[in-house]
Amino acid sequence: MALIHALQLRPRASWTDLGRALGADPVTVARRFARLTRQGAAWIGLSPGPRLFERICAAFVEIDCAPGAAVRTAAVLGTHPHLLTLERCAAGHDILATVAAADLAALSRYTLDLLPRVEGVTAVRARIVTHMFAEGGRWRIAALDPDQRTRLTTAPATRPPRDGHREITDFDRALLARLAHDGRASYQSLATALGVSLSSARRRLDQLVRLDLLRFRCDFARPLGGWPVAVTFRATAPPAELPEIGHALVRWPEIRNCAAVTGPYNLLLQASLHSVADVPRLESRLAAARPGLDIADRTVTLRHDKLLGRLLDPCGRSVGVVPPDIWAEPGRVDLT
């Protein structure tokens, strides 16, 4: 867990830097993470940068399924590159999906024209994200001591973003697809796979990061790591207070996602917890800290089938990758 926390802070740090912070030999650190990766227990993937949310359209989509169809329907939906995360829920709806597309028109085609045609789907309700205060890539566990965290967060100064194109190109999409499989892939392996020079691969990847279009994240099998409970709160905040409330709540250690959304409520919160008993305790804390926040609903996730492109088994281990490609034409998806 200390290694996972270290990689959450510095997903592409050298094994030497990680070993120094953890007080371990770099070879041992690399070998340990390689074993976790082979087991599907932990992995480095991609996370959208804050500027990317300004250029795309995202939504939390509630999906109802025909009786007995949820398992098969979830398997089909898991193959869709626009459907980033898929959770099967305990009440209210069968599936909660995080969906993203290049723009509102593409998101509309996916949610209005395609999702209802997937075999087993009986209803689709999309809650458009109007502002993402925080997404799951910023969530951290607490396995390192303060000194270790300081060593990893005091990174060498990076160059400020320079002028460059912010449009995602076909080359970028191919690059992101490779990184979705292995977020620690070396510049040389990326260059070889994409048929470009080492300097071209390094330059564009570094630029995407500096432009805040791309981040990396370390994820792990949460049920095995002591975080088996995921809960989604739907709440209403006074519109004038919504920005302040959203930015304050993302500092809570349990909060994984926090977004302003359209629909009957205007704020959606997702948290990772140690037990079901923590759900009402967290809700009580939210109510006490933010009296103006009216929590209308709380839904516990029964199973994560997909997490930002990673297909998961019932224990949360990675068993495959469907690289997110939100710029693809939504019409090219499996309906059966």
Short mmCIF file of N, CA, C and O in Angstrom, two decimals, residues 58-157:
data_model
loop_
_atom_site.label_atom_id
_atom_site.label_comp_id
_atom_site.label_asym_id
_atom_site.label_seq_id
_atom_site.Cartn_x
_atom_site.Cartn_y
_atom_site.Cartn_z
N ALA A 58 -18.88 15.40 -20.70
CA ALA A 58 -18.97 14.19 -19.88
C ALA A 58 -20.32 14.12 -19.20
O ALA A 58 -21.01 15.14 -19.04
N ALA A 59 -20.70 12.93 -18.78
CA ALA A 59 -21.99 12.74 -18.11
C ALA A 59 -21.94 11.51 -17.23
O ALA A 59 -21.18 10.56 -17.48
N PHE A 60 -22.74 11.55 -16.17
CA PHE A 60 -23.03 10.36 -15.38
C PHE A 60 -24.36 9.83 -15.89
O PHE A 60 -25.36 10.55 -15.89
N VAL A 61 -24.37 8.60 -16.36
CA VAL A 61 -25.53 8.04 -17.05
C VAL A 61 -26.10 6.88 -16.24
O VAL A 61 -25.39 5.91 -15.96
N GLU A 62 -27.36 7.02 -15.86
CA GLU A 62 -28.07 5.96 -15.13
C GLU A 62 -28.80 5.08 -16.15
O GLU A 62 -29.54 5.59 -16.99
N ILE A 63 -28.59 3.77 -16.05
CA ILE A 63 -29.12 2.83 -17.04
C ILE A 63 -29.94 1.76 -16.34
O ILE A 63 -29.47 1.12 -15.39
N ASP A 64 -31.17 1.58 -16.81
CA ASP A 64 -32.01 0.48 -16.33
C ASP A 64 -31.94 -0.67 -17.33
O ASP A 64 -31.84 -0.44 -18.55
N CYS A 65 -32.01 -1.88 -16.81
CA CYS A 65 -31.93 -3.07 -17.66
C CYS A 65 -33.17 -3.93 -17.47
O CYS A 65 -33.83 -3.89 -16.43
N ALA A 66 -33.46 -4.73 -18.49
CA ALA A 66 -34.54 -5.69 -18.39
C ALA A 66 -34.21 -6.72 -17.30
O ALA A 66 -33.03 -6.97 -17.00
N PRO A 67 -35.23 -7.32 -16.66
CA PRO A 67 -34.98 -8.32 -15.62
C PRO A 67 -34.03 -9.42 -16.10
O PRO A 67 -34.23 -10.00 -17.18
N GLY A 68 -32.99 -9.65 -15.34
CA GLY A 68 -32.03 -10.70 -15.68
C GLY A 68 -31.01 -10.35 -16.73
O GLY A 68 -30.17 -11.18 -17.07
N ALA A 69 -31.06 -9.10 -17.25
CA ALA A 69 -30.18 -8.74 -18.36
C ALA A 69 -28.96 -7.93 -17.93
O ALA A 69 -28.11 -7.63 -18.77
N ALA A 70 -28.86 -7.55 -16.68
CA ALA A 70 -27.82 -6.61 -16.26
C ALA A 70 -26.41 -7.14 -16.51
O ALA A 70 -25.52 -6.39 -16.93
N VAL A 71 -26.19 -8.43 -16.27
CA VAL A 71 -24.84 -8.98 -16.42
C VAL A 71 -24.40 -8.92 -17.87
O VAL A 71 -23.30 -8.42 -18.19
N ARG A 72 -25.24 -9.39 -18.77
CA ARG A 72 -24.88 -9.39 -20.19
C ARG A 72 -24.79 -7.95 -20.71
O ARG A 72 -23.89 -7.62 -21.49
N THR A 73 -25.71 -7.11 -20.30
CA THR A 73 -25.69 -5.73 -20.78
C THR A 73 -24.43 -5.01 -20.32
O THR A 73 -23.80 -4.28 -21.09
N ALA A 74 -24.04 -5.23 -19.06
CA ALA A 74 -22.81 -4.61 -18.56
C ALA A 74 -21.60 -5.09 -19.35
O ALA A 74 -20.68 -4.31 -19.63
N ALA A 75 -21.57 -6.37 -19.72
CA ALA A 75 -20.45 -6.89 -20.50
C ALA A 75 -20.36 -6.22 -21.87
O ALA A 75 -19.26 -5.90 -22.35
N VAL A 76 -21.51 -5.98 -22.50
CA VAL A 76 -21.51 -5.31 -23.80
C VAL A 76 -21.07 -3.85 -23.65
O VAL A 76 -20.22 -3.35 -24.39
N LEU A 77 -21.64 -3.17 -22.66
CA LEU A 77 -21.30 -1.76 -22.47
C LEU A 77 -19.83 -1.59 -22.12
O LEU A 77 -19.22 -0.57 -22.47
N GLY A 78 -19.25 -2.57 -21.46
CA GLY A 78 -17.84 -2.47 -21.09
C GLY A 78 -16.91 -2.38 -22.28
O GLY A 78 -15.77 -1.92 -22.14
N THR A 79 -17.36 -2.81 -23.45
CA THR A 79 -16.51 -2.75 -24.65
C THR A 79 -16.54 -1.38 -25.32
O THR A 79 -15.78 -1.14 -26.25
N HIS A 80 -17.41 -0.48 -24.87
CA HIS A 80 -17.56 0.82 -25.52
C HIS A 80 -16.46 1.78 -25.07
O HIS A 80 -16.28 2.01 -23.86
N PRO A 81 -15.72 2.38 -26.00
CA PRO A 81 -14.63 3.28 -25.61
C PRO A 81 -15.09 4.60 -25.02
O PRO A 81 -14.31 5.29 -24.36
N HIS A 82 -16.37 4.99 -25.24
CA HIS A 82 -16.88 6.22 -24.64
C HIS A 82 -17.34 6.02 -23.21
O HIS A 82 -17.48 6.99 -22.46
N LEU A 83 -17.62 4.79 -22.84
CA LEU A 83 -18.09 4.47 -21.49
C LEU A 83 -16.86 4.15 -20.65
O LEU A 83 -16.28 3.08 -20.76
N LEU A 84 -16.45 5.10 -19.83
CA LEU A 84 -15.17 5.00 -19.14
C LEU A 84 -15.23 4.14 -17.89
O LEU A 84 -14.34 3.34 -17.63
N THR A 85 -16.27 4.34 -17.09
CA THR A 85 -16.42 3.62 -15.84
C THR A 85 -17.83 3.06 -15.74
O THR A 85 -18.79 3.74 -16.11
N LEU A 86 -17.94 1.83 -15.25
CA LEU A 86 -19.22 1.15 -15.19
C LEU A 86 -19.38 0.54 -13.80
O LEU A 86 -18.56 -0.27 -13.37
N GLU A 87 -20.44 0.94 -13.11
CA GLU A 87 -20.73 0.45 -11.76
C GLU A 87 -22.13 -0.16 -11.74
O GLU A 87 -23.06 0.45 -12.24
N ARG A 88 -22.25 -1.34 -11.16
CA ARG A 88 -23.58 -1.92 -10.93
C ARG A 88 -24.03 -1.57 -9.53
O ARG A 88 -23.27 -1.74 -8.57
N CYS A 89 -25.25 -1.09 -9.43
CA CYS A 89 -25.69 -0.39 -8.21
C CYS A 89 -26.70 -1.20 -7.40
O CYS A 89 -27.34 -2.12 -7.90
N ALA A 90 -26.85 -0.78 -6.14
CA ALA A 90 -27.71 -1.50 -5.21
C ALA A 90 -29.16 -1.07 -5.28
O ALA A 90 -30.03 -1.79 -4.81
N ALA A 91 -29.45 0.12 -5.83
CA ALA A 91 -30.84 0.59 -5.83
C ALA A 91 -30.99 1.72 -6.83
O ALA A 91 -30.02 2.36 -7.22
N GLY A 92 -32.24 1.94 -7.26
CA GLY A 92 -32.54 3.09 -8.11
C GLY A 92 -32.35 2.84 -9.58
O GLY A 92 -33.21 3.17 -10.40
N HIS A 93 -31.22 2.25 -9.97
CA HIS A 93 -30.95 1.91 -11.36
C HIS A 93 -29.95 0.76 -11.35
O HIS A 93 -29.27 0.53 -10.35
N ASP A 94 -29.85 0.06 -12.46
CA ASP A 94 -28.97 -1.11 -12.50
C ASP A 94 -27.51 -0.74 -12.69
O ASP A 94 -26.62 -1.37 -12.11
N ILE A 95 -27.26 0.26 -13.54
CA ILE A 95 -25.89 0.61 -13.91
C ILE A 95 -25.71 2.12 -13.82
O ILE A 95 -26.58 2.89 -14.25
N LEU A 96 -24.60 2.54 -13.25
CA LEU A 96 -24.18 3.93 -13.30
C LEU A 96 -22.90 3.98 -14.13
O LEU A 96 -21.90 3.35 -13.76
N ALA A 97 -22.94 4.72 -15.23
CA ALA A 97 -21.80 4.79 -16.13
C ALA A 97 -21.27 6.22 -16.21
O ALA A 97 -22.05 7.18 -16.18
N THR A 98 -19.97 6.34 -16.28
CA THR A 98 -19.33 7.62 -16.57
C THR A 98 -18.99 7.61 -18.05
O THR A 98 -18.25 6.74 -18.51
N VAL A 99 -19.55 8.57 -18.78
CA VAL A 99 -19.44 8.60 -20.23
C VAL A 99 -18.82 9.92 -20.66
O VAL A 99 -19.05 10.96 -20.03
N ALA A 100 -18.02 9.91 -21.71
CA ALA A 100 -17.46 11.14 -22.24
C ALA A 100 -17.39 11.05 -23.76
O ALA A 100 -17.21 9.97 -24.33
N ALA A 101 -17.53 12.19 -24.41
CA ALA A 101 -17.46 12.28 -25.87
C ALA A 101 -16.83 13.62 -26.23
O ALA A 101 -16.64 14.50 -25.38
N ALA A 102 -16.54 13.76 -27.52
CA ALA A 102 -15.82 14.95 -27.96
C ALA A 102 -16.60 16.24 -27.74
O ALA A 102 -16.03 17.28 -27.46
N ASP A 103 -17.92 16.17 -27.85
CA ASP A 103 -18.75 17.36 -27.66
C ASP A 103 -20.17 16.92 -27.34
O ASP A 103 -20.47 15.72 -27.28
N LEU A 104 -21.04 17.90 -27.12
CA LEU A 104 -22.41 17.58 -26.73
C LEU A 104 -23.14 16.81 -27.83
O LEU A 104 -23.93 15.91 -27.54
N ALA A 105 -22.88 17.16 -29.08
CA ALA A 105 -23.54 16.45 -30.19
C ALA A 105 -23.17 14.97 -30.19
O ALA A 105 -24.03 14.10 -30.37
N ALA A 106 -21.89 14.67 -29.99
CA ALA A 106 -21.46 13.27 -29.96
C ALA A 106 -22.01 12.55 -28.74
O ALA A 106 -22.43 11.39 -28.83
N LEU A 107 -22.03 13.23 -27.60
CA LEU A 107 -22.61 12.62 -26.40
C LEU A 107 -24.10 12.35 -26.61
O LEU A 107 -24.62 11.31 -26.18
N SER A 108 -24.78 13.26 -27.29
CA SER A 108 -26.21 13.06 -27.57
C SER A 108 -26.42 11.85 -28.46
O SER A 108 -27.34 11.06 -28.23
N ARG A 109 -25.58 11.69 -29.48
CA ARG A 109 -25.73 10.53 -30.36
C ARG A 109 -25.53 9.24 -29.58
O ARG A 109 -26.25 8.26 -29.79
N TYR A 110 -24.57 9.26 -28.67
CA TYR A 110 -24.30 8.04 -27.91
C TYR A 110 -25.43 7.72 -26.94
O TYR A 110 -25.91 6.58 -26.87
N THR A 111 -25.89 8.72 -26.18
CA THR A 111 -26.88 8.45 -25.13
C THR A 111 -28.30 8.35 -25.67
O THR A 111 -29.12 7.61 -25.12
N LEU A 112 -28.62 9.09 -26.75
CA LEU A 112 -29.98 9.08 -27.28
C LEU A 112 -30.20 8.03 -28.36
O LEU A 112 -31.26 7.40 -28.41
N ASP A 113 -29.21 7.86 -29.21
CA ASP A 113 -29.40 6.99 -30.38
C ASP A 113 -28.84 5.59 -30.20
O ASP A 113 -29.38 4.64 -30.78
N LEU A 114 -27.79 5.45 -29.43
CA LEU A 114 -27.11 4.17 -29.36
C LEU A 114 -27.39 3.38 -28.08
O LEU A 114 -27.73 2.20 -28.14
N LEU A 115 -27.22 4.03 -26.93
CA LEU A 115 -27.43 3.28 -25.69
C LEU A 115 -28.81 2.63 -25.60
O LEU A 115 -28.92 1.47 -25.18
N PRO A 116 -29.90 3.32 -25.97
CA PRO A 116 -31.21 2.67 -25.87
C PRO A 116 -31.36 1.45 -26.78
O PRO A 116 -32.26 0.64 -26.56
N ARG A 117 -30.49 1.33 -27.78
CA ARG A 117 -30.57 0.20 -28.70
C ARG A 117 -29.75 -1.00 -28.25
O ARG A 117 -29.83 -2.08 -28.85
N VAL A 118 -28.94 -0.82 -27.20
CA VAL A 118 -28.17 -1.95 -26.68
C VAL A 118 -29.12 -2.98 -26.09
O VAL A 118 -30.02 -2.65 -25.32
N GLU A 119 -28.93 -4.23 -26.45
CA GLU A 119 -29.81 -5.30 -25.97
C GLU A 119 -29.84 -5.33 -24.45
O GLU A 119 -28.80 -5.36 -23.79
N GLY A 120 -31.04 -5.29 -23.87
CA GLY A 120 -31.20 -5.35 -22.43
C GLY A 120 -31.42 -4.00 -21.79
O GLY A 120 -31.89 -3.94 -20.64
N VAL A 121 -31.09 -2.89 -22.47
CA VAL A 121 -31.28 -1.56 -21.89
C VAL A 121 -32.74 -1.14 -22.04
O VAL A 121 -33.32 -1.21 -23.12
N THR A 122 -33.35 -0.69 -20.95
CA THR A 122 -34.75 -0.26 -20.99
C THR A 122 -34.92 1.23 -20.73
O THR A 122 -35.96 1.80 -21.07
N ALA A 123 -33.94 1.89 -20.13
CA ALA A 123 -34.05 3.33 -19.88
C ALA A 123 -32.66 3.92 -19.70
O ALA A 123 -31.75 3.25 -19.18
N VAL A 124 -32.51 5.16 -20.16
CA VAL A 124 -31.22 5.87 -20.06
C VAL A 124 -31.50 7.28 -19.57
O VAL A 124 -32.34 7.99 -20.14
N ARG A 125 -30.80 7.72 -18.52
CA ARG A 125 -30.92 9.09 -18.00
C ARG A 125 -29.53 9.67 -17.86
O ARG A 125 -28.71 9.17 -17.06
N ALA A 126 -29.24 10.71 -18.61
CA ALA A 126 -27.91 11.32 -18.60
C ALA A 126 -27.91 12.59 -17.77
O ALA A 126 -28.76 13.46 -17.94
N ARG A 127 -26.96 12.71 -16.86
CA ARG A 127 -26.75 13.90 -16.06
C ARG A 127 -25.44 14.54 -16.55
O ARG A 127 -24.35 14.06 -16.25
N ILE A 128 -25.56 15.61 -17.33
CA ILE A 128 -24.40 16.24 -17.93
C ILE A 128 -23.54 16.92 -16.88
O ILE A 128 -24.04 17.60 -15.98
N VAL A 129 -22.23 16.71 -16.96
CA VAL A 129 -21.30 17.39 -16.06
C VAL A 129 -21.10 18.81 -16.56
O VAL A 129 -20.63 19.03 -17.68
N THR A 130 -21.46 19.79 -15.72
CA THR A 130 -21.23 21.19 -16.09
C THR A 130 -19.91 21.71 -15.53
O THR A 130 -19.36 22.68 -16.05
N HIS A 131 -19.42 21.08 -14.48
CA HIS A 131 -18.07 21.40 -13.97
C HIS A 131 -17.58 20.23 -13.14
O HIS A 131 -18.31 19.72 -12.28
N MET A 132 -16.36 19.81 -13.41
CA MET A 132 -15.75 18.73 -12.63
C MET A 132 -14.81 19.34 -11.61
O MET A 132 -13.76 19.89 -11.95
N PHE A 133 -15.20 19.28 -10.34
CA PHE A 133 -14.36 19.83 -9.29
C PHE A 133 -13.15 18.92 -9.02
O PHE A 133 -12.06 19.40 -8.73
N ALA A 134 -13.37 17.62 -9.08
CA ALA A 134 -12.29 16.65 -8.90
C ALA A 134 -12.71 15.33 -9.49
O ALA A 134 -13.89 14.98 -9.47
N GLU A 135 -11.75 14.61 -10.07
CA GLU A 135 -12.04 13.28 -10.58
C GLU A 135 -11.12 12.28 -9.91
O GLU A 135 -10.19 12.65 -9.20
N GLY A 136 -11.40 11.00 -10.13
CA GLY A 136 -10.79 9.94 -9.35
C GLY A 136 -9.28 9.89 -9.33
O GLY A 136 -8.69 9.34 -8.40
N GLY A 137 -8.63 10.46 -10.35
CA GLY A 137 -7.17 10.42 -10.38
C GLY A 137 -6.51 11.20 -9.27
O GLY A 137 -5.33 11.01 -8.98
N ARG A 138 -7.26 12.09 -8.62
CA ARG A 138 -6.69 12.88 -7.53
C ARG A 138 -6.87 12.21 -6.17
O ARG A 138 -6.33 12.70 -5.17
N TRP A 139 -7.63 11.11 -6.11
CA TRP A 139 -7.89 10.44 -4.84
C TRP A 139 -6.62 9.75 -4.34
O TRP A 139 -5.87 9.15 -5.11
N ARG A 140 -6.36 9.85 -3.05
CA ARG A 140 -5.15 9.27 -2.46
C ARG A 140 -5.50 8.43 -1.23
O ARG A 140 -6.39 8.77 -0.47
N ILE A 141 -4.77 7.34 -1.05
CA ILE A 141 -4.85 6.61 0.20
C ILE A 141 -3.86 7.27 1.17
O ILE A 141 -3.21 8.25 0.83
N ALA A 142 -3.74 6.75 2.37
CA ALA A 142 -2.87 7.35 3.39
C ALA A 142 -1.95 6.29 3.95
O ALA A 142 -2.10 5.86 5.10
N ALA A 143 -0.97 5.86 3.15
CA ALA A 143 -0.08 4.80 3.59
C ALA A 143 1.35 5.29 3.83
O ALA A 143 2.18 4.52 4.32
N LEU A 144 1.65 6.55 3.48
CA LEU A 144 2.99 7.10 3.66
C LEU A 144 3.00 8.09 4.82
O LEU A 144 2.00 8.74 5.10
N ASP A 145 4.15 8.21 5.47
CA ASP A 145 4.26 9.21 6.52
C ASP A 145 4.55 10.58 5.88
O ASP A 145 4.88 10.65 4.68
N PRO A 146 4.41 11.66 6.64
CA PRO A 146 4.57 13.01 6.05
C PRO A 146 5.92 13.21 5.37
O PRO A 146 6.00 13.87 4.32
N ASP A 147 7.00 12.67 5.92
CA ASP A 147 8.32 12.85 5.32
C ASP A 147 8.39 12.16 3.96
O ASP A 147 8.95 12.70 3.00
N GLN A 148 7.82 10.97 3.87
CA GLN A 148 7.82 10.26 2.59
C GLN A 148 7.00 11.02 1.56
O GLN A 148 7.40 11.13 0.39
N ARG A 149 5.86 11.55 1.97
CA ARG A 149 5.03 12.32 1.04
C ARG A 149 5.78 13.56 0.55
O ARG A 149 5.72 13.91 -0.64
N THR A 150 6.50 14.21 1.46
CA THR A 150 7.25 15.41 1.08
C THR A 150 8.31 15.08 0.05
O THR A 150 8.52 15.82 -0.92
N ARG A 151 9.00 13.97 0.25
CA ARG A 151 10.05 13.57 -0.71
C ARG A 151 9.48 13.37 -2.11
O ARG A 151 10.15 13.67 -3.11
N LEU A 152 8.27 12.86 -2.18
CA LEU A 152 7.69 12.56 -3.49
C LEU A 152 6.96 13.74 -4.11
O LEU A 152 6.82 13.82 -5.32
N THR A 153 6.47 14.63 -3.30
CA THR A 153 5.73 15.77 -3.85
C THR A 153 6.63 16.96 -4.13
O THR A 153 6.24 17.88 -4.83
N THR A 154 7.85 16.94 -3.58
CA THR A 154 8.81 17.99 -3.91
C THR A 154 9.58 17.52 -5.12
O THR A 154 10.70 17.01 -5.04
N ALA A 155 8.96 17.70 -6.27
CA ALA A 155 9.53 17.22 -7.52
C ALA A 155 10.37 18.32 -8.17
O ALA A 155 10.19 19.50 -7.87
N PRO A 156 11.27 17.98 -9.06
CA PRO A 156 12.03 19.00 -9.78
C PRO A 156 11.09 19.94 -10.53
O PRO A 156 10.03 19.54 -11.01
N ALA A 157 11.47 21.19 -10.62
CA ALA A 157 10.65 22.18 -11.31
C ALA A 157 10.47 21.78 -12.77
O ALA A 157 11.42 21.36 -13.44
#
